[in-house]
Coordinates of C-alpha atoms in Angstrom, one line a residue:
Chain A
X260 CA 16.3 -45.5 -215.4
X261 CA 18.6 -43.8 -217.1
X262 CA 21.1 -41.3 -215.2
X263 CA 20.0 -37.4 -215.3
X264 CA 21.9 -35.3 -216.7
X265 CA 23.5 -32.0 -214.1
X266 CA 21.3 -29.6 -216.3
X267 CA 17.9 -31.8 -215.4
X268 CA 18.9 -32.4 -211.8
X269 CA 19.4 -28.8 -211.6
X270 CA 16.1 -28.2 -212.8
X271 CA 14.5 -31.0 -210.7
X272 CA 16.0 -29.1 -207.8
X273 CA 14.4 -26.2 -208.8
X274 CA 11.0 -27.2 -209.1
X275 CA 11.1 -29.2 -205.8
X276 CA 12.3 -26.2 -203.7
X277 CA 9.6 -24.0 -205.3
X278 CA 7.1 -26.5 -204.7
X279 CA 8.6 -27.1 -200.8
X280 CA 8.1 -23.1 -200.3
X281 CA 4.4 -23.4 -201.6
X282 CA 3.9 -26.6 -199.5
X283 CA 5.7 -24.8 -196.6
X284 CA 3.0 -21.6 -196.7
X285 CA 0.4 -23.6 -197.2
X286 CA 1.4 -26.1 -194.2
X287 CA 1.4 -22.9 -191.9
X288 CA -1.5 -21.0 -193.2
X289 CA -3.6 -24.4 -192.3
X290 CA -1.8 -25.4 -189.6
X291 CA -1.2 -29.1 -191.5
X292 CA 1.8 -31.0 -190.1
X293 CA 1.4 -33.7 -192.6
X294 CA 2.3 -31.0 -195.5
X295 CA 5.0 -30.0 -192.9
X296 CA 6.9 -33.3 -192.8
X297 CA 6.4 -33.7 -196.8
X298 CA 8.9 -30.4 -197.2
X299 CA 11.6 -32.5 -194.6
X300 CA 11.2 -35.4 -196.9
X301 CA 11.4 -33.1 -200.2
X302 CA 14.7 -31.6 -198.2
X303 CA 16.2 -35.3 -198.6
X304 CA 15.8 -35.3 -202.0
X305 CA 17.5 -31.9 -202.6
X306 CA 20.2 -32.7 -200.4
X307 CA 20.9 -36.0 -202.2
X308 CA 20.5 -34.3 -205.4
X309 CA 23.1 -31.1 -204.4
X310 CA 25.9 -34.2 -203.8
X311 CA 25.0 -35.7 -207.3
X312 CA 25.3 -32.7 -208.8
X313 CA 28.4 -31.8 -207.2
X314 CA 30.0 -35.4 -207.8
X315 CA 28.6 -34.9 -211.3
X316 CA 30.2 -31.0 -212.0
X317 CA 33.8 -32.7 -211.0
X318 CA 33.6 -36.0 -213.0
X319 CA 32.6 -33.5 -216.1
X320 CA 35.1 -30.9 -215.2
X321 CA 37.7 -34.0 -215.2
X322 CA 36.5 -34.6 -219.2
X323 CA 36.4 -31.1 -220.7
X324 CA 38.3 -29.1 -218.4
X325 CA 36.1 -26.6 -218.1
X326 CA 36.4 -25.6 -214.2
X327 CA 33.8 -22.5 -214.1
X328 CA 31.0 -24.5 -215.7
X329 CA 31.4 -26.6 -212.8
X330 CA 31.5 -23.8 -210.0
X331 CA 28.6 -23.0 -211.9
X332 CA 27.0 -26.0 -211.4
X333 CA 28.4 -26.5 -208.2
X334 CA 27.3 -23.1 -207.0
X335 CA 23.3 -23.2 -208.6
X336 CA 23.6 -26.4 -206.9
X337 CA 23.6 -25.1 -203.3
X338 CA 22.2 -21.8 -204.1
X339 CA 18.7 -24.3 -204.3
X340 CA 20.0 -26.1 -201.4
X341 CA 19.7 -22.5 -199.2
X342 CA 16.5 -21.9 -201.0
X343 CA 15.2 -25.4 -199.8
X344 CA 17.0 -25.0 -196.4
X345 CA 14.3 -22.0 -196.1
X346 CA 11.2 -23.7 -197.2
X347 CA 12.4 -26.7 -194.2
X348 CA 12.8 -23.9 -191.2
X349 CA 9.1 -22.6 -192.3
X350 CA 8.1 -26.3 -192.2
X351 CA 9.6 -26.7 -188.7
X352 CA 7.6 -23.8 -187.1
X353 CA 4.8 -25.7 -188.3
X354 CA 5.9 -29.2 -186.8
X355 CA 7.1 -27.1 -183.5
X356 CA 4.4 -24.8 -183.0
X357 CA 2.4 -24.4 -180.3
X358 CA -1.2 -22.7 -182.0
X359 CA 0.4 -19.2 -182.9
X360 CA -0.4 -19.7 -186.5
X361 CA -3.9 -17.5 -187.0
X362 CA -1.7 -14.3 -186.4
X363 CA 0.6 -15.3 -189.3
X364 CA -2.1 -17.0 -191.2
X365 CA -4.3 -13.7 -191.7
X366 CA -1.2 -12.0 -193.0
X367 CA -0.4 -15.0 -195.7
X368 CA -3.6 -14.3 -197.3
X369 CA -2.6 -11.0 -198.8
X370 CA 0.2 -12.4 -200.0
X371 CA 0.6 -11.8 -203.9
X372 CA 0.9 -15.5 -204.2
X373 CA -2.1 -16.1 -202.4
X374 CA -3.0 -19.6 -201.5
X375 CA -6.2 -21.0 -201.1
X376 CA -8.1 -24.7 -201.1
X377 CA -11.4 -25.4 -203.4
X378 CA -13.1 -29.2 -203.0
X379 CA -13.9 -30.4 -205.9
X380 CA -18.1 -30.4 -205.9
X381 CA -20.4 -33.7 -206.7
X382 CA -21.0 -33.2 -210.9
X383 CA -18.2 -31.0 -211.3
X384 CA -17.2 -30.5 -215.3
X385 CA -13.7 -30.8 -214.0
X386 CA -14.1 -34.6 -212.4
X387 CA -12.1 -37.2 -214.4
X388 CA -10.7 -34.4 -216.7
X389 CA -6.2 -33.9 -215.9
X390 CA -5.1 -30.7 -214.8
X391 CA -3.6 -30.7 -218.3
X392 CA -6.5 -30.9 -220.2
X393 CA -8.0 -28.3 -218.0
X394 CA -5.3 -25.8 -218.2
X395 CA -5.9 -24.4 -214.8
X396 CA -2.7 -22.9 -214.6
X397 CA -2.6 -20.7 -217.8
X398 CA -6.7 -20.4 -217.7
X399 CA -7.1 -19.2 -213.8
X400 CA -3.2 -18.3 -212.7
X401 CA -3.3 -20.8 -209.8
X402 CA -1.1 -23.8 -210.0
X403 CA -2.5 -27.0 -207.6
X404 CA 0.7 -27.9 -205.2
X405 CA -1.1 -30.2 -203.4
X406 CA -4.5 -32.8 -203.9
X407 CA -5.8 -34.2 -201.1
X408 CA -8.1 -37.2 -202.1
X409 CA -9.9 -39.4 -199.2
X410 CA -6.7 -39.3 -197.1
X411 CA -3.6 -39.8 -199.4
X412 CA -1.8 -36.6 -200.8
X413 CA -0.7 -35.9 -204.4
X414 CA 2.3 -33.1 -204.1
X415 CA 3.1 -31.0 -207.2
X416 CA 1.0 -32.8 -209.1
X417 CA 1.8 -32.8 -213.1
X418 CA -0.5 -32.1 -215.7
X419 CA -1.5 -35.8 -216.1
X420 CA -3.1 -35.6 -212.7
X421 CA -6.5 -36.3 -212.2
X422 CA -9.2 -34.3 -210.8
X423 CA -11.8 -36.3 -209.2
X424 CA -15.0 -35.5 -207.2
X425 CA -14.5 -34.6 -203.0
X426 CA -10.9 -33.8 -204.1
X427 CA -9.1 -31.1 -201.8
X428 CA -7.0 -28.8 -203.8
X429 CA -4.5 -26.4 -202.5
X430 CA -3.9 -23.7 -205.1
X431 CA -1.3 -21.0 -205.3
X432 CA -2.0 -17.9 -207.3
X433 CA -3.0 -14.2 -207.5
X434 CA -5.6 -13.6 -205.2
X435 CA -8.2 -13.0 -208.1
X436 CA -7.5 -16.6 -209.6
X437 CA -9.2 -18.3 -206.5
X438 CA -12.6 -17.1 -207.8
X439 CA -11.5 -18.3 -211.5
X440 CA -10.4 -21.6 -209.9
X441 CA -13.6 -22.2 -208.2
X442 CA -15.8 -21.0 -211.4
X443 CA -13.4 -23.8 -213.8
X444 CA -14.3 -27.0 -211.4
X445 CA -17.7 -25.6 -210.1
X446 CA -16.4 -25.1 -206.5
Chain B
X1329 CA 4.9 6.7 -192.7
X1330 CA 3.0 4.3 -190.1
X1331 CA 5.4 1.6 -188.3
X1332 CA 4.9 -1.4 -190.1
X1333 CA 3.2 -4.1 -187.8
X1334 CA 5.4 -7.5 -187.6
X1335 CA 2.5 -9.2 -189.9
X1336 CA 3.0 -6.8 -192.5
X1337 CA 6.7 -6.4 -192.5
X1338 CA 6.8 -10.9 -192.7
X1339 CA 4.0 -10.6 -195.6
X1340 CA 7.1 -8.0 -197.6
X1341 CA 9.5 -10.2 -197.0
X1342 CA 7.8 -13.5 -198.1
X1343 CA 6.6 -11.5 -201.5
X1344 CA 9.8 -9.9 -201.6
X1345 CA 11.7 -13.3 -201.1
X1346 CA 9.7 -14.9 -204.1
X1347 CA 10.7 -11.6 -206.2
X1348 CA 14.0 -12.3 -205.7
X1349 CA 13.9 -16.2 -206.7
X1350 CA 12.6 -15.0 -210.1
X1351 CA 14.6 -12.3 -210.8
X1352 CA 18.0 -14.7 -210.1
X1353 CA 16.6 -17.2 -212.4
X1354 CA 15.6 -14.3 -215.1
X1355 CA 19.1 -13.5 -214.4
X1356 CA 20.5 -16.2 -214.8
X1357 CA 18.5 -17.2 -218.4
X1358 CA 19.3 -14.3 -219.8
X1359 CA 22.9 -13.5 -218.2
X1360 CA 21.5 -10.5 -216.9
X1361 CA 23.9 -8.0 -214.4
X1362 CA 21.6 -5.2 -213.7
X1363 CA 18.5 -7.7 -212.6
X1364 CA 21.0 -9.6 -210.8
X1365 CA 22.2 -6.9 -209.0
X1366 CA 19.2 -5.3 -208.0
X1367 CA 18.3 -8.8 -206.5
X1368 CA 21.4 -7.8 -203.9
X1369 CA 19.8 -4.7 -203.6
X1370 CA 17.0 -6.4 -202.2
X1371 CA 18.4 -8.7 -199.9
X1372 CA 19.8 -5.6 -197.9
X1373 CA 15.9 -5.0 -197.2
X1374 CA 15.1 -8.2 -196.2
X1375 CA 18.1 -7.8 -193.8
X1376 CA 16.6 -4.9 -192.6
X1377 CA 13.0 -6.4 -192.2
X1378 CA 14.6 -9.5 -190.3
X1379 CA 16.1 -7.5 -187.9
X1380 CA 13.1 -5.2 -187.2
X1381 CA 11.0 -8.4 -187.0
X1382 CA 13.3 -9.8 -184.1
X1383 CA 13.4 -6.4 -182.3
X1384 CA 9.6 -6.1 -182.6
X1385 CA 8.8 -9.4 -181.6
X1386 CA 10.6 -9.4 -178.3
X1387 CA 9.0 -5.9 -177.6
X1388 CA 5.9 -7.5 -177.8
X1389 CA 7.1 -10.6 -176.1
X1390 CA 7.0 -8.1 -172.9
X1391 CA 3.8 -6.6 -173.4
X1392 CA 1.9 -10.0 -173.8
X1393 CA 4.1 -12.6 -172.3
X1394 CA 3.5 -14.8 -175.2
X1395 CA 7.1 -16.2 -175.8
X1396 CA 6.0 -18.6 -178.4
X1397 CA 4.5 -16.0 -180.7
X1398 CA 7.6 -14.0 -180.8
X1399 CA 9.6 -17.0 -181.1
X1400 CA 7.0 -17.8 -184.7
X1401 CA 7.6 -14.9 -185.7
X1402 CA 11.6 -14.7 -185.5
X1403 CA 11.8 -18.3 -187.0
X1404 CA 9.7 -17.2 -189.7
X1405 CA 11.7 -14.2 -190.8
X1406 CA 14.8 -16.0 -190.4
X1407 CA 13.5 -18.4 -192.5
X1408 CA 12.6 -16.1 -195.5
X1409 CA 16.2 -14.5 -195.2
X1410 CA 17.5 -18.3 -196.3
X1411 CA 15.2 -18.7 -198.8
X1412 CA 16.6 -14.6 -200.1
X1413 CA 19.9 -16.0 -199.7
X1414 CA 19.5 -18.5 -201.9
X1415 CA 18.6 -15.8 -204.6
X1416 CA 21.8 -14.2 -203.8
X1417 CA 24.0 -16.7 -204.3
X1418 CA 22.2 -17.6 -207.7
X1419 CA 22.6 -13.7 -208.8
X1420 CA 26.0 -14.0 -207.7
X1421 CA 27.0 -17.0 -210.2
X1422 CA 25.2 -14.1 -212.9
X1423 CA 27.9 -11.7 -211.0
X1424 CA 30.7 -13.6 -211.6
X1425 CA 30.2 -15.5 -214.4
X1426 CA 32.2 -16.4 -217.3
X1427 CA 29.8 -17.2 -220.2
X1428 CA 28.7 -20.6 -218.4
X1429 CA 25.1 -19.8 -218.8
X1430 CA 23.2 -21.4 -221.9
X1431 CA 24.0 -24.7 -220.9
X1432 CA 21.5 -23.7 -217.9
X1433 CA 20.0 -21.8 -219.7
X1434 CA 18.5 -24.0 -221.7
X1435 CA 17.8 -26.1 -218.3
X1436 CA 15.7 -23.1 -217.1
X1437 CA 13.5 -23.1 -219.9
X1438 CA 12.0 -26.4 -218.9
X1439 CA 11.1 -25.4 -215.4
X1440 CA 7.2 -25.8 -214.7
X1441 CA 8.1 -22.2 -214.0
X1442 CA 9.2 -20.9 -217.3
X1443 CA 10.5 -17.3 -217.5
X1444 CA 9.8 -15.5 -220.9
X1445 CA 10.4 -12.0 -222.2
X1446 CA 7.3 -10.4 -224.4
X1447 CA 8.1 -6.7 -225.9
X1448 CA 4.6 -4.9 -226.4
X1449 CA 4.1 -4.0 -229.9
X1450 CA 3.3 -0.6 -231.4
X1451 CA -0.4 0.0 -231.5
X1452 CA -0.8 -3.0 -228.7
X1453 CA -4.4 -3.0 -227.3
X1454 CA -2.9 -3.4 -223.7
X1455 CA -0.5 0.1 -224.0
X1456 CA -1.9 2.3 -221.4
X1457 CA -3.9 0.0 -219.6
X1458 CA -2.5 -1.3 -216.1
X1459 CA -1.6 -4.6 -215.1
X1460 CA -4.5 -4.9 -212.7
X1461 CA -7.0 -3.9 -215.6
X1462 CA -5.6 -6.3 -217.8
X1463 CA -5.7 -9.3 -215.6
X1464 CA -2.7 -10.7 -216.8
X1465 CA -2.0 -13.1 -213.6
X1466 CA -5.2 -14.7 -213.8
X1467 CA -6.3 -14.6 -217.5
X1468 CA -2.8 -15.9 -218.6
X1469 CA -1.3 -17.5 -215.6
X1470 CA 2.0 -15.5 -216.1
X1471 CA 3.4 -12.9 -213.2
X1472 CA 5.1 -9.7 -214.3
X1473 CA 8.1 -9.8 -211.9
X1474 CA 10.1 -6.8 -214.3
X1475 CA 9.3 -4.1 -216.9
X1476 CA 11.9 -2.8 -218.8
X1477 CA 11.5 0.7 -219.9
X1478 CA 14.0 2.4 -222.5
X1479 CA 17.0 2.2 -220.0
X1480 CA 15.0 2.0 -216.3
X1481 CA 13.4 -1.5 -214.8
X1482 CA 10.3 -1.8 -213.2
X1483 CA 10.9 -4.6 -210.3
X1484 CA 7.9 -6.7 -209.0
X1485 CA 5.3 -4.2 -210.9
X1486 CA 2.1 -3.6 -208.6
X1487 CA -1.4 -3.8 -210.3
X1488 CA -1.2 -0.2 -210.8
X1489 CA 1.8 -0.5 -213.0
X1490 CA 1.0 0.6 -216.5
X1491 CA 1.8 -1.2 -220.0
X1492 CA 3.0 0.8 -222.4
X1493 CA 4.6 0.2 -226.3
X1494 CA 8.1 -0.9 -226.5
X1495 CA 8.4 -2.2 -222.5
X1496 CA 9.7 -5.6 -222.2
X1497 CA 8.4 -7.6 -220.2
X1498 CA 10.1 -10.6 -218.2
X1499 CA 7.3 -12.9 -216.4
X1500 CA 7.0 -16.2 -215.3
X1501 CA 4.4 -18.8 -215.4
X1502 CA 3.5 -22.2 -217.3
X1503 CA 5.0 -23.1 -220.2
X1504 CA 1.0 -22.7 -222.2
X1505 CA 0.7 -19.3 -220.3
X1506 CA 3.3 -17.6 -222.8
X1507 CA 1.1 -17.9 -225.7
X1508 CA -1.3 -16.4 -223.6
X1509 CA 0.3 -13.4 -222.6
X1510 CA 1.5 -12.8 -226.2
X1511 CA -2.1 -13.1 -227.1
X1512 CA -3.0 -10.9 -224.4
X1513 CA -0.5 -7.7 -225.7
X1514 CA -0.5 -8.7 -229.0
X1515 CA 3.1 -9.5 -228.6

């Protein structure tokens, strides 16, 4: 493996905390610890990620001279490290709590970033096809942050991801998409 | 105006929260000041909401005894003001900058959430119509998180918002979902 660049760790670290805030919702709307403790493990990452990146900034700094680009650096760094820290304490209520989540959970639905869960039916047209190749994001507005199949998880899965019969899917979208979503894979 | 219940006031700041995210990043990609600061502008809301969420919490605490709930509840809107942090101290690297930005920049481009601009054309077949009517979230996959009017911004535009020729609008979505949108207004 070659070593990342500080421009694609940054944007790693990006991704991941976006997808740890979706995971983090979605862990409390359903009450799921196990989505819970994937956002502590996705915090590891991040945090080992922020030290690259700031390790990184210093050596480059020590090359070009260039000291803002590597506050810059530095600073987008932890900015996503506070943004991830967030996405962790929602994920602890979850992994604390003590059933106060359907007073919360009613309130999450109206969210504009609605989240929702379709199962992927018996002779769906979406079965074997990638999320690529079904465009579910551009074609219904709901990105899939999570697939549960039998009982393994797939989190953030990318566009070469499978969709396959009984799957779970936990979507993220406008509110409007859900019904798109479930039209697309025949839910 | 009707006091906000403690559900509604945590739905603002979660939607409000992920406002902010985008609007540091659109910042950011296109070394913005004015977006950047209005993302400041809306962290002194979600300060606000935070601390009504803690005093309303505990007042209910002592009408239903349920310590636990109230406890939910202040966790969670603490941990939506880290995640609005976070945005903060990404508008601030905008804020202070020194032309450091396109080597990000460029980073940002390649985010599974990619942030484009789209001006609507004269004689576009979406001027007039509202966001809502034209669907954009789901048909496209792309959020409207600014419209840019002459000199005033619309922030996080409702469905009601209206589309008219010569706005510019900043949204964010797949990668595919640009093409889309351009599609969509004729951009």
């Amino acid at each position: 493996m070659t070593p990342m660049e500080i421009e694609d760790i940054l944007l790693e670290m990006k991704d991941t905390s976006e997808l740890m805030i979706d995971l983090a919702y979605s862990a409390l709307l359903y009450d799921n610890e196990e989505i819970a403790r994937h956002v502590i493990e996705l915090e590891e990452r991040v945090d080992d990620w922020d030290e690259e990146v700031q390790q990184k900034a210093i050596e480059r700094a020590l090359e070009d001279r260039d000291v803002q680009k590597a506050l810059v650096f530095i600073r987008l760094a932890n900015s996503i490290e506070s943004i991830a820290d967030g996405a962790v304490l929602i994920a602890d209520v979850v992994l604390r709590d003590i059933e106060t989540h359907p007073v919360v959970a009613a309130a999450l639905k109206e969210s504009d970033a609605a989240i929702a869960t379709v199962t992927v039916p018996p002779i769906s047209p979406a079965a074997g096809k990638s999320l690529g190749e079904l465009k579910i994001a551009s074609e219904t507005g709901m990105w899939i942050i999570a697939i549960r199949r039998g009982e393994g998880w797939t989190y953030g899965p990318d566009e070469n991801a499978r969709v396959e019969e009984g799957d779970l899917l936990i979507a993220r979208g406008p509110v409007e998409g859900e019904k798109e979503l479930r039209a697309l894979i025949g839910g």
